[in-house]
mmCIF file of C-alpha atoms and ligand atoms in Angstrom:
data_model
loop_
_atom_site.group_PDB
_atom_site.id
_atom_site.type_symbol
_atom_site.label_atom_id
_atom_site.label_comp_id
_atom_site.label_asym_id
_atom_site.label_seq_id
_atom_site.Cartn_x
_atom_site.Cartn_y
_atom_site.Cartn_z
ATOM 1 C CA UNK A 1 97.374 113.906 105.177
ATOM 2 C CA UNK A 2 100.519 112.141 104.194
ATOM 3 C CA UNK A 3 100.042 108.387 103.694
ATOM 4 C CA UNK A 4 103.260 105.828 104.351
ATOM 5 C CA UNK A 5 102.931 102.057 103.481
ATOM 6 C CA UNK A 6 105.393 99.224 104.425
ATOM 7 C CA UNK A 7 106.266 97.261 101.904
ATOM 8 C CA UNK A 8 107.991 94.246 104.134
ATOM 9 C CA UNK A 9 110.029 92.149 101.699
ATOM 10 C CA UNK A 10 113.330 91.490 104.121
ATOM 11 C CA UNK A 11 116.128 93.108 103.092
ATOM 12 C CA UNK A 12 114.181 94.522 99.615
ATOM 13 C CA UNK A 13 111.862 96.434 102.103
ATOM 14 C CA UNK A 14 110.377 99.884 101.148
ATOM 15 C CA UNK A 15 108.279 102.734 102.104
ATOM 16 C CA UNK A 16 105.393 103.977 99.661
ATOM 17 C CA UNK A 17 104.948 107.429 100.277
ATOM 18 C CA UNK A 18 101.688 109.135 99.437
ATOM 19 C CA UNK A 19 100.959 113.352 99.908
ATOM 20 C CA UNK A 20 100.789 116.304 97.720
ATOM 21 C CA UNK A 21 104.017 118.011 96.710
ATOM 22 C CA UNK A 22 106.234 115.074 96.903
ATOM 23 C CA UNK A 23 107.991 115.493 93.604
ATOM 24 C CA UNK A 24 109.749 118.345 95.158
ATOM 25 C CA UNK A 25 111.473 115.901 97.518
ATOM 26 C CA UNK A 26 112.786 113.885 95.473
ATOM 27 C CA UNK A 27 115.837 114.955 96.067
ATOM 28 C CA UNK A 28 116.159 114.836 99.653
ATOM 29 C CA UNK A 29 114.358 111.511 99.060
ATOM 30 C CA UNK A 30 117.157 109.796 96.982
ATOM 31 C CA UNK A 31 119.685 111.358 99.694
ATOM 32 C CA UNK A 32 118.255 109.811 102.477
ATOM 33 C CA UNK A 33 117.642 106.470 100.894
ATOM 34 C CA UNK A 34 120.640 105.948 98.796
ATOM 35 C CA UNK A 35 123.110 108.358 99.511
ATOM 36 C CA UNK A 36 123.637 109.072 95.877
ATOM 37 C CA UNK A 37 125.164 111.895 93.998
ATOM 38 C CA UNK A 38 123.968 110.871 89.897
ATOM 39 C CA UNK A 39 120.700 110.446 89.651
ATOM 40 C CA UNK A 40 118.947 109.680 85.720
ATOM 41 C CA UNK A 41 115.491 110.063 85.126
ATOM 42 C CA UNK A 42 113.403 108.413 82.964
ATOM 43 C CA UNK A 43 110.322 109.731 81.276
ATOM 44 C CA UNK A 44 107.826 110.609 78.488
ATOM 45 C CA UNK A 45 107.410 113.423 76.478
ATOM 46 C CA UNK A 46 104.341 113.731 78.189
ATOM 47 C CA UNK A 47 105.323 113.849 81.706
ATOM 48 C CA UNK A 48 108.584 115.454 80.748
ATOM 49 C CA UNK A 49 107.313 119.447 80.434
ATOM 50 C CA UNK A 50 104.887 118.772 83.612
ATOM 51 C CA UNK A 51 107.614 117.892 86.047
ATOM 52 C CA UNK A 52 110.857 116.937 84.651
ATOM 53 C CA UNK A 53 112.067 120.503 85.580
ATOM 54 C CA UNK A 54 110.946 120.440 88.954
ATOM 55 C CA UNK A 55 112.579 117.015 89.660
ATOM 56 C CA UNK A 56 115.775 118.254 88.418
ATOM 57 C CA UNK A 57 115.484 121.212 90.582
ATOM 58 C CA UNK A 58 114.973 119.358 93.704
ATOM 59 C CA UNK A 59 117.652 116.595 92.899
ATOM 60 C CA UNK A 60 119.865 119.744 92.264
ATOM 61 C CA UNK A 61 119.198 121.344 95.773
ATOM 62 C CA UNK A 62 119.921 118.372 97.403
ATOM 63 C CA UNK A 63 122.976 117.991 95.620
ATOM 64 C CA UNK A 64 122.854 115.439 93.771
ATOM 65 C CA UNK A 65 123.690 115.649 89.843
ATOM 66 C CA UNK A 66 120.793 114.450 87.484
ATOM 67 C CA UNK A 67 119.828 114.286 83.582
ATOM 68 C CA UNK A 68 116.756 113.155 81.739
ATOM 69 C CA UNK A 69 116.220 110.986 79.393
ATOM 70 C CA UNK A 70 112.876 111.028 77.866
ATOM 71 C CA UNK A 71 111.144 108.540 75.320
ATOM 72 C CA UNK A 72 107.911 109.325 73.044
ATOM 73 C CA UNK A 73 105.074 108.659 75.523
ATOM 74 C CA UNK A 74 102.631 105.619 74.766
ATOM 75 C CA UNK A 75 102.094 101.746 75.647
ATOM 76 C CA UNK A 76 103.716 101.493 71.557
ATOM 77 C CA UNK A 77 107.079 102.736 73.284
ATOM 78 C CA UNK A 78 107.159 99.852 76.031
ATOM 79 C CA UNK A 79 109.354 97.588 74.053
ATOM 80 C CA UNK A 80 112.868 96.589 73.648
ATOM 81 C CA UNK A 81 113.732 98.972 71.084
ATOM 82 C CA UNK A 82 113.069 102.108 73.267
ATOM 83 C CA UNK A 83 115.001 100.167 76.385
ATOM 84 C CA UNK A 84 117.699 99.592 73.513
ATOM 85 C CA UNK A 85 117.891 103.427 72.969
ATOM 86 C CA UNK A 86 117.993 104.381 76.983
ATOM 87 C CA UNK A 87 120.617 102.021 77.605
ATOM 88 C CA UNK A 88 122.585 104.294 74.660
ATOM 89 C CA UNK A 89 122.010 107.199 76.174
ATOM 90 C CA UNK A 90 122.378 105.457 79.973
ATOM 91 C CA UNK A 91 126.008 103.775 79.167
ATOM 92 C CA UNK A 92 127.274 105.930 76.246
ATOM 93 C CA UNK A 93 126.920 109.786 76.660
ATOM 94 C CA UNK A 94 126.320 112.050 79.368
ATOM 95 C CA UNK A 95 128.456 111.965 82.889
ATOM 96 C CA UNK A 96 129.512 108.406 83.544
ATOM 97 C CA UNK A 97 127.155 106.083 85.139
ATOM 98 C CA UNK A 98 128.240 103.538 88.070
ATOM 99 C CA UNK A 99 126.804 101.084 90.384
ATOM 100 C CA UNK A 100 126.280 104.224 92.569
ATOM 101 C CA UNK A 101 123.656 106.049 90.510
ATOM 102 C CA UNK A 102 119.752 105.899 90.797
ATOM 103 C CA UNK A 103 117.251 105.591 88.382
ATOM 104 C CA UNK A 104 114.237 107.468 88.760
ATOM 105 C CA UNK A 105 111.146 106.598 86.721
ATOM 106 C CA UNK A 106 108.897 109.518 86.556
ATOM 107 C CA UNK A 107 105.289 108.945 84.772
ATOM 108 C CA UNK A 108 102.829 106.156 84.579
ATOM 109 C CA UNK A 109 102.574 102.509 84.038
ATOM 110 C CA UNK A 110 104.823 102.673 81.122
ATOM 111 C CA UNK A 111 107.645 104.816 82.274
ATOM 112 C CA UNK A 112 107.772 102.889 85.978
ATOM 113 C CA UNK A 113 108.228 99.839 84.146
ATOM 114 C CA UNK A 114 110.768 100.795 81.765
ATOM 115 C CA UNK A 115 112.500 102.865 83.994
ATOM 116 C CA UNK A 116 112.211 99.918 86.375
ATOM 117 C CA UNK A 117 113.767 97.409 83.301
ATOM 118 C CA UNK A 118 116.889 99.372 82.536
ATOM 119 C CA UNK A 119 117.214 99.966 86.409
ATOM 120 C CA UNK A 120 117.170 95.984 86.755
ATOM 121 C CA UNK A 121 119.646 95.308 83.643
ATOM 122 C CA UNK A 122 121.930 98.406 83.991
ATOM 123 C CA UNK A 123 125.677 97.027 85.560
ATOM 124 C CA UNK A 124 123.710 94.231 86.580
ATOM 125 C CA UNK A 125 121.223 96.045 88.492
ATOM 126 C CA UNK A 126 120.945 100.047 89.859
ATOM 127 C CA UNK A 127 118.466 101.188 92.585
ATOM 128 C CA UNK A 128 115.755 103.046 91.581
ATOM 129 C CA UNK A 129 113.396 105.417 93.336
ATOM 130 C CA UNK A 130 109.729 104.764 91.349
ATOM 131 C CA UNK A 131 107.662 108.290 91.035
ATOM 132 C CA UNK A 132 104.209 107.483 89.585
ATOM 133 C CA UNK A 133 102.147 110.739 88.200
ATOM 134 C CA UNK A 134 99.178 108.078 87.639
ATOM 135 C CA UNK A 135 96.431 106.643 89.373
ATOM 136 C CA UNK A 136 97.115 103.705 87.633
ATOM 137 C CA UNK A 137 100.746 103.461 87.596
ATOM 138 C CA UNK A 138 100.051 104.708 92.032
ATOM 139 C CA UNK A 139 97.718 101.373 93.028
ATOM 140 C CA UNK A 140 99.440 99.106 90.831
ATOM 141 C CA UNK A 141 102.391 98.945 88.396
ATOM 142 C CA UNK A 142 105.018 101.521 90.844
ATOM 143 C CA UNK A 143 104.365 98.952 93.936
ATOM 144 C CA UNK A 144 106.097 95.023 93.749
ATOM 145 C CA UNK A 145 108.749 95.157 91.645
ATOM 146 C CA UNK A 146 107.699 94.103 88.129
ATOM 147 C CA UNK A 147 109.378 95.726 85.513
ATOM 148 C CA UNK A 148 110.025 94.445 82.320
ATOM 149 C CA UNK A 149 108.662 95.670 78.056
ATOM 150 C CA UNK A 150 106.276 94.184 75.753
ATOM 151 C CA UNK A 151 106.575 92.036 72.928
ATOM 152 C CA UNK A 152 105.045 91.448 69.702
ATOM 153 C CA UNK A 153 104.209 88.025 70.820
ATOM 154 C CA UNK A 154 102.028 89.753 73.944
ATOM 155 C CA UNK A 155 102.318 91.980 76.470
ATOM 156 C CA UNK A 156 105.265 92.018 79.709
ATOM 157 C CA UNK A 157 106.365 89.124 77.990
ATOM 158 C CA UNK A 158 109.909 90.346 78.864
ATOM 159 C CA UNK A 159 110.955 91.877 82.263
ATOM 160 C CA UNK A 160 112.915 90.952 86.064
ATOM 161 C CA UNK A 161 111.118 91.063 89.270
ATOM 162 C CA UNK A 162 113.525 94.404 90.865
ATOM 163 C CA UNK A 163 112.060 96.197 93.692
ATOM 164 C CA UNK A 164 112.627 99.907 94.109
ATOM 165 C CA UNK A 165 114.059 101.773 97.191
ATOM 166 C CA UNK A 166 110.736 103.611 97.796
ATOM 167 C CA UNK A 167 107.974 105.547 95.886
ATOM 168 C CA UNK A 168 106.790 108.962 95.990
ATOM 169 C CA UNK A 169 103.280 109.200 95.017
ATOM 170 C CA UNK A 170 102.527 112.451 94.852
ATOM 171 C CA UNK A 171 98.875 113.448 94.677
ATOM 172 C CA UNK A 172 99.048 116.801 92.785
ATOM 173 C CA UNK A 173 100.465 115.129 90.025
ATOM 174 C CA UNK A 174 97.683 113.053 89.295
ATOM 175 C CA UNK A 175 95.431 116.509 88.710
ATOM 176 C CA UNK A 176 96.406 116.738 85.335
ATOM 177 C CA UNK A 177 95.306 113.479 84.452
ATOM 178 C CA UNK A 178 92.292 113.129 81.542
ATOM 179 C CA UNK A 179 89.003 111.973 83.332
ATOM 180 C CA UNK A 180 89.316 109.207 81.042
ATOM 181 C CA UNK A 181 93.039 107.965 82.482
ATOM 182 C CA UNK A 182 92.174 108.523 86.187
ATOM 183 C CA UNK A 183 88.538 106.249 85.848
ATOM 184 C CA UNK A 184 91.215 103.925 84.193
ATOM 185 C CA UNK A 185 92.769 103.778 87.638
ATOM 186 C CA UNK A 186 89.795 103.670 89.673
ATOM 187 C CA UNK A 187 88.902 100.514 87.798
ATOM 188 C CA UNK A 188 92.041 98.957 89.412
ATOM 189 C CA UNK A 189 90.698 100.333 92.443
ATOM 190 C CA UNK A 190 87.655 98.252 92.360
ATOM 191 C CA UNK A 191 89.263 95.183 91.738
ATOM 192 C CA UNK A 192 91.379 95.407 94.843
ATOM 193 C CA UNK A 193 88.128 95.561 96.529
ATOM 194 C CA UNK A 194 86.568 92.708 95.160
ATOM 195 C CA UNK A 195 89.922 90.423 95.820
ATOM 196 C CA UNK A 196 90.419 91.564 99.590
ATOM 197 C CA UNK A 197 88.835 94.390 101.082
ATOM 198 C CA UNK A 198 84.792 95.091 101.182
ATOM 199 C CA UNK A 199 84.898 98.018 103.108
ATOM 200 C CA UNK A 200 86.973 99.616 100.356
ATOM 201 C CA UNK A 201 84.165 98.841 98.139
ATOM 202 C CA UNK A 202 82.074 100.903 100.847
ATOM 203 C CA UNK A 203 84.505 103.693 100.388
ATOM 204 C CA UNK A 204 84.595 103.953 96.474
ATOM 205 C CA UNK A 205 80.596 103.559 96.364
ATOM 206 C CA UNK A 206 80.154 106.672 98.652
ATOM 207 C CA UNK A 207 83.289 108.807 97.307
ATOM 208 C CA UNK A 208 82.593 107.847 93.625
ATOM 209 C CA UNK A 209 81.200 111.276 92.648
ATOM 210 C CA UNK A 210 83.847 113.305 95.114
ATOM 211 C CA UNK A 211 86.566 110.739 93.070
ATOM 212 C CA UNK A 212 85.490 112.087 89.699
ATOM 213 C CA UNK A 213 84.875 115.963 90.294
ATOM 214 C CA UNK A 214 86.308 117.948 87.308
ATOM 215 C CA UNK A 215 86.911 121.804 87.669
ATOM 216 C CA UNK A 216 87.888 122.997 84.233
ATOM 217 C CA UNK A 217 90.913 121.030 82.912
ATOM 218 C CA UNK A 218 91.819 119.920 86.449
ATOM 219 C CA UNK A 219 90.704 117.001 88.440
ATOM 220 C CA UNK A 220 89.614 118.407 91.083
ATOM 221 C CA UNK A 221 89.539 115.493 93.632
ATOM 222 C CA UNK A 222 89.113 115.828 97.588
ATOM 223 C CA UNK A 223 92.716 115.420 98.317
ATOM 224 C CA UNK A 224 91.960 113.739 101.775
ATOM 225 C CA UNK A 225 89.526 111.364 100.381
ATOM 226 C CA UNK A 226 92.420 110.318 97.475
ATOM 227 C CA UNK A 227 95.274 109.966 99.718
ATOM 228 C CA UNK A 228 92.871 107.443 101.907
ATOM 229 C CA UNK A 229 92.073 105.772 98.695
ATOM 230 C CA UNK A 230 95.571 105.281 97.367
ATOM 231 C CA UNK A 231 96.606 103.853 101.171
ATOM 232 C CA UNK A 232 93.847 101.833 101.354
ATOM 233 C CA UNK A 233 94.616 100.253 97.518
ATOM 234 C CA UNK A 234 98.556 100.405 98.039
ATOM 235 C CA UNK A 235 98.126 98.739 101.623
ATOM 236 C CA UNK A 236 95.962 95.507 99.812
ATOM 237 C CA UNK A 237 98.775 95.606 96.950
ATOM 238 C CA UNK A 238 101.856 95.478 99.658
ATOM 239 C CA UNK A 239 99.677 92.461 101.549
ATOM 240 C CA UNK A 240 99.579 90.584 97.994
ATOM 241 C CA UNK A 241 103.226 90.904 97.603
ATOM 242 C CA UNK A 242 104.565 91.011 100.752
ATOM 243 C CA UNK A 243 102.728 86.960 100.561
ATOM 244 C CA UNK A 244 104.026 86.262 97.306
ATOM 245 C CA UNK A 245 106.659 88.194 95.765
ATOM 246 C CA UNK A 246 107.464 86.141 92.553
ATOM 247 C CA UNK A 247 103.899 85.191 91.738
ATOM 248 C CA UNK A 248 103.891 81.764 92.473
ATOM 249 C CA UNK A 249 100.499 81.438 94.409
ATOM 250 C CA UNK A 250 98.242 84.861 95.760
ATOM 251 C CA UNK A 251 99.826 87.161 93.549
ATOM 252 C CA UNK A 252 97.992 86.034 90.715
ATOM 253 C CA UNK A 253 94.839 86.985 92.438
ATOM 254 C CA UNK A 254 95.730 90.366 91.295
ATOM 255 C CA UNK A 255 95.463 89.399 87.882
ATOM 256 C CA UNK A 256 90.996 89.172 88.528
ATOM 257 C CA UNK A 257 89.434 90.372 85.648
ATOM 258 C CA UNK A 258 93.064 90.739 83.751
ATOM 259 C CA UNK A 259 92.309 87.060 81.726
ATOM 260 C CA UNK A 260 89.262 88.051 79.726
ATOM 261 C CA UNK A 261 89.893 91.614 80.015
ATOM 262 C CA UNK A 262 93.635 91.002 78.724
ATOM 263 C CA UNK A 263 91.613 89.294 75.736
ATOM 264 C CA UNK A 264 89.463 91.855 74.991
ATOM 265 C CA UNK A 265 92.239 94.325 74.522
ATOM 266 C CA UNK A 266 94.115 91.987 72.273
ATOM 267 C CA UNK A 267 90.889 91.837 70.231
ATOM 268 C CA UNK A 268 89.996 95.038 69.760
ATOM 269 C CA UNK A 269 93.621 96.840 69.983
ATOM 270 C CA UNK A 270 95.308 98.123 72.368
ATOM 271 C CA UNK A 271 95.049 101.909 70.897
ATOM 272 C CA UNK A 272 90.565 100.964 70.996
ATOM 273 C CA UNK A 273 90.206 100.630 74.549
ATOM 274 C CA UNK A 274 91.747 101.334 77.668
ATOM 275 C CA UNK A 275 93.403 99.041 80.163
ATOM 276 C CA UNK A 276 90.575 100.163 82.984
ATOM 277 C CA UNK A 277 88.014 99.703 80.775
ATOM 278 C CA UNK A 278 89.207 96.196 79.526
ATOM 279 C CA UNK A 279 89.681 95.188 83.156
ATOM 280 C CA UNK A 280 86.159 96.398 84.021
ATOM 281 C CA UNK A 281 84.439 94.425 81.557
ATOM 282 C CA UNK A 282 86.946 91.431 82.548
ATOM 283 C CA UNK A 283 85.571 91.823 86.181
ATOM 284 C CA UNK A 284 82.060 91.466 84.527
ATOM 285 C CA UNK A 285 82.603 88.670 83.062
ATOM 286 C CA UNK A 286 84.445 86.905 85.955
ATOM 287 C CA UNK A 287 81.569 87.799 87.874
ATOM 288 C CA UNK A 288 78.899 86.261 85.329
ATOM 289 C CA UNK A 289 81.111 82.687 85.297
ATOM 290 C CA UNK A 290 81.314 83.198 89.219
ATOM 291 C CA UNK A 291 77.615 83.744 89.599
ATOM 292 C CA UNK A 292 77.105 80.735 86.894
ATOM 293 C CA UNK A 293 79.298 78.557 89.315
ATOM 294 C CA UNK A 294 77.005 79.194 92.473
ATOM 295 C CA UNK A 295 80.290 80.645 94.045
ATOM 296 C CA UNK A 296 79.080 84.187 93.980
ATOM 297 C CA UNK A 297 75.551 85.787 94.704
ATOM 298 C CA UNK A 298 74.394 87.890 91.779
ATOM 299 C CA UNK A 299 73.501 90.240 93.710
ATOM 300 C CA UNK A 300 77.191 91.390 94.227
ATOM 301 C CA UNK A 301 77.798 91.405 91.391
ATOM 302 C CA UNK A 302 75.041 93.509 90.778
ATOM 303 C CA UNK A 303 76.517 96.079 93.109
ATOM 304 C CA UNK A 304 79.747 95.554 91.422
ATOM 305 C CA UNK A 305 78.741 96.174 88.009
ATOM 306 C CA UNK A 306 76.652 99.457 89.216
ATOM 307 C CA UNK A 307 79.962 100.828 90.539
ATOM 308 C CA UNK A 308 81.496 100.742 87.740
ATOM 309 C CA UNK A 309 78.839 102.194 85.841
ATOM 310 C CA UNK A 310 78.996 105.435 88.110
ATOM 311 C CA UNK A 311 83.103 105.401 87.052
ATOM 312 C CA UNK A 312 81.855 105.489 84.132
ATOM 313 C CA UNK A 313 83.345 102.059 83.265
ATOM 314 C CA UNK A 314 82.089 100.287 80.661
ATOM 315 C CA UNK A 315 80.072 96.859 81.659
ATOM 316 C CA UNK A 316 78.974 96.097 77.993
ATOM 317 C CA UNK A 317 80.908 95.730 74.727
ATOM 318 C CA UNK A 318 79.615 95.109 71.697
ATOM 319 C CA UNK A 319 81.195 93.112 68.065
ATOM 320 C CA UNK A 320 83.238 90.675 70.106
ATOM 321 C CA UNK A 321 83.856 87.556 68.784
ATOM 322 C CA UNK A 322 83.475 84.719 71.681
ATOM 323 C CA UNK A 323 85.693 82.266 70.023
ATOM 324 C CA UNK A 324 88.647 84.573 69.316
ATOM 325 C CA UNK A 325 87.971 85.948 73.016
ATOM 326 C CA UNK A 326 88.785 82.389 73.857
ATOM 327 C CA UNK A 327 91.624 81.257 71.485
ATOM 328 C CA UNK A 328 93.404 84.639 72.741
ATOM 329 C CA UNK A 329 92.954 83.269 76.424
ATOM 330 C CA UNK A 330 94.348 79.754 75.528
ATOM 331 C CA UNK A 331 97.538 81.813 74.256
ATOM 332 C CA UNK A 332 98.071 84.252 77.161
ATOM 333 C CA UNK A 333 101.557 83.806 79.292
ATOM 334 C CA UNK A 334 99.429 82.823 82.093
ATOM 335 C CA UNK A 335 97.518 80.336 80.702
ATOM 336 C CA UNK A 336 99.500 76.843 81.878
ATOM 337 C CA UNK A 337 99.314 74.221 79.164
ATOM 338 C CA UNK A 338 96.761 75.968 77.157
ATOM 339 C CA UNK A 339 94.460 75.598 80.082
ATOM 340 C CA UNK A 340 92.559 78.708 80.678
ATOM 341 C CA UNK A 341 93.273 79.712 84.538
ATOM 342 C CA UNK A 342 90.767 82.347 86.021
ATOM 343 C CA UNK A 343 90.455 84.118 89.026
ATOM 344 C CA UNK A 344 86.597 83.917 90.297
ATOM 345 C CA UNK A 345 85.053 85.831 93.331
ATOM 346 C CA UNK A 346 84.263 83.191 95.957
ATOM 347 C CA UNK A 347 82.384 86.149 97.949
ATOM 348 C CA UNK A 348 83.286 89.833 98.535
ATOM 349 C CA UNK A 349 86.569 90.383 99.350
ATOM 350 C CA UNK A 350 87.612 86.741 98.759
ATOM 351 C CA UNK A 351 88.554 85.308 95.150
ATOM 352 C CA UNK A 352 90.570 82.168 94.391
ATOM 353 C CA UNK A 353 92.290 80.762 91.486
ATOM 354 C CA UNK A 354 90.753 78.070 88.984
ATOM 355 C CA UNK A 355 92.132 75.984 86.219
ATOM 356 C CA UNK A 356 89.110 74.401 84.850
ATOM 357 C CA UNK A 357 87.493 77.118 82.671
ATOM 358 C CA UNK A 358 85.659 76.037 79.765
ATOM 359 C CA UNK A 359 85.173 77.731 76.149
ATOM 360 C CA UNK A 360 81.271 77.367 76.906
ATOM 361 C CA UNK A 361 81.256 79.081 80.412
ATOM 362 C CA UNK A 362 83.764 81.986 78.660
ATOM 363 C CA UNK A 363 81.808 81.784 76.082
ATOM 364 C CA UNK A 364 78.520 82.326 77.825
ATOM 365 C CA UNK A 365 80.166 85.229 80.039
ATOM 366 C CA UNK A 366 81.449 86.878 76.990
ATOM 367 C CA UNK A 367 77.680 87.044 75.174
ATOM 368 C CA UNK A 368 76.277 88.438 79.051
ATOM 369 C CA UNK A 369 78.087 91.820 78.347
ATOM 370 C CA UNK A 370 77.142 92.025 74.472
ATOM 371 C CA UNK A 371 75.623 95.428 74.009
HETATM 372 N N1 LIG B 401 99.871 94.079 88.331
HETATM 373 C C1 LIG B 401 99.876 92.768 88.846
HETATM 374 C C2 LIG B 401 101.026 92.501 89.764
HETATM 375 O O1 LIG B 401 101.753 93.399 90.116
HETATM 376 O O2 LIG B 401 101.225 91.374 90.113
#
């Protein structure tokens, strides 16, 4: 069952590992990649009582010394005050650290790119072994190398590209996930099919029920049918970045139905909606400006929209305010000159970039999904 992706990036190469049970080799993981004997682990009070134990364990049988350091759980935490407060405890208590010792992020999106920050700014930079316990944090944020903290002035406004020596994905860990978080994922998932890969579309249509099966207060996924689905998404991420490591061309194609969708979740606060659930009704919306354009049959996005309505996604939202949708997007760090740039499906599988939005068309797109 055990997945393994390439991540080819020359000398800043890495293996994304993908199985049940992997957070017990973590230790003989860090030994055979780095060689290390201190190992610090950053996490959230969430994650912490799941696995933190466990990690330790393993990092202790392979002999190699570790310690946690754990910060309150939450996007609210991904800023420089909490990085301020790891580096404390990183630099001024504990066993020494040097150049030698590996970080290990252990959690989701946040923790993985915290963990990944003080890795990058630590002595100047420490490796770091990225352990993602979300579905989310697995197709996305743990693979390429960004890392970085919000700011008040927006989101990841503050970060260094730093790749990891490898991640361990391990698919038990994503069982205690809410229904909620793990749909949050699979919206991620949908959008890597749309950029690059139809027959992934294909697979989430016909495993969408199997994806969401609940037993109790466990997911209780087909583990065969989610380590496929994590290769497949991690494979189309690797591609992406493997092309374009720094984001200065294809990687932005990631960012489909991030421009509106980051919008949206400005609007209505981050703590209102989730980032899946902004990003699905950003791919909506995409879709409606892409359809307007002639570039993309409606038809697809028909389909598109009706997956994401069996993940339970939302494809409607209602009380937003077209204008403000718009005056967030002229802000955003990605916007280049105040010019809105959006990525549009040109077909499925197949977007591309375009810097000639217009406040009508987003405005337009924005009143398709009131509801
Ligand atoms: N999450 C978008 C990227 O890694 O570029």
């Amino acid at each position: 069952m055990e997945q393994k992706i390439h991540v080819a990036l020359g000398e800043r190469s890495y293996d994304v590992r993908i199985a049940p049970g992997l957070i017990d080799q973590i230790g003989s993981s860090v030994a055979e990649l780095t060689g290390a004997k201190q190992v610090v682990v950053i996490t959230d009070s969430n994650v912490a009582p799941l696995y933190a134990a466990r990690v330790t364990e393993s990092l202790a049988a392979a002999g190699v010394v570790s310690r946690v350091l754990e910060f309150p759980a939450g996007e609210p935490s991904k800023n420089f005050a909490t990085v301020s407060d790891l580096l404390d405890e990183l630099l001024g208590s504990g066993e020494p650290i040097d150049r030698g010792t590996v970080i290990v992020p252990l959690g989701g999106g946040v923790a993985g790119d915290m963990g990944g920050f003080v890795a990058g700014v630590a002595l100047r930079g420490l490796r770091f072994l990225q352990c993602p316990t979300s579905l989310l944090a697995v197709v996305d944020s743990s693979v390429g190398g960004k890392t970085g903290v919000d700011h008040a002035a927006g989101k990841n406004l503050i970060g260094v590209f730093h790749q990891p020596v490898g991640v361990l994905s391990d698919i038990e860990s994503l069982r205690t996930l809410s229904i909620e978080e793990l749909r949050n994922g699979l919206g991620e998932c949908v959008k890597h099919a749309v950029i690059r890969d139809a027959t992934l579309l294909d697979f989430i249509e016909t495993n969408a029920e199997t994806l969401q099966r609940v037993d109790g207060e466990k997911l209780a996924f087909d583990s065969d049918v989610m380590c496929e689905l994590l290769a497949k998404n991690v494979a189309i991420k690797a591609q992406v970045v493997r092309t374009d490591e720094r984001e200065s061309g294809v990687r932005a194609h990631l960012n489909y139905g991030h421009t509106i969708g980051h919008a949206i979740e400005t609007f209505v606060g981050y703590a209102n909606i989730r980032h899946g659930e902004a990003v699905s009704l950003g791919m909506v919306t995409a879709n409606h400006i892409a359809v307007a354009r002639e570039l993309f049959a409606p038809a697809v996005a028909d389909r598109i929209a009706n997956l994401l309505q069996s993940l339970n996604l939302p494809t409607t939202c209602g009380s937003l305010d077209a204008v403000k949708i718009w005056d967030i997007m002229k802000h955003d760090k990605k916007a280049r000159g105040g010019q809105v740039r959006m990525v549009l499906p040109t077909g499925l599988g197949e977007v591309d970039i375009y810097d000639d939005i217009t406040e009508q068309e987003v405005g337009e797109a924005v009143e398709s999904i009131d509801g």
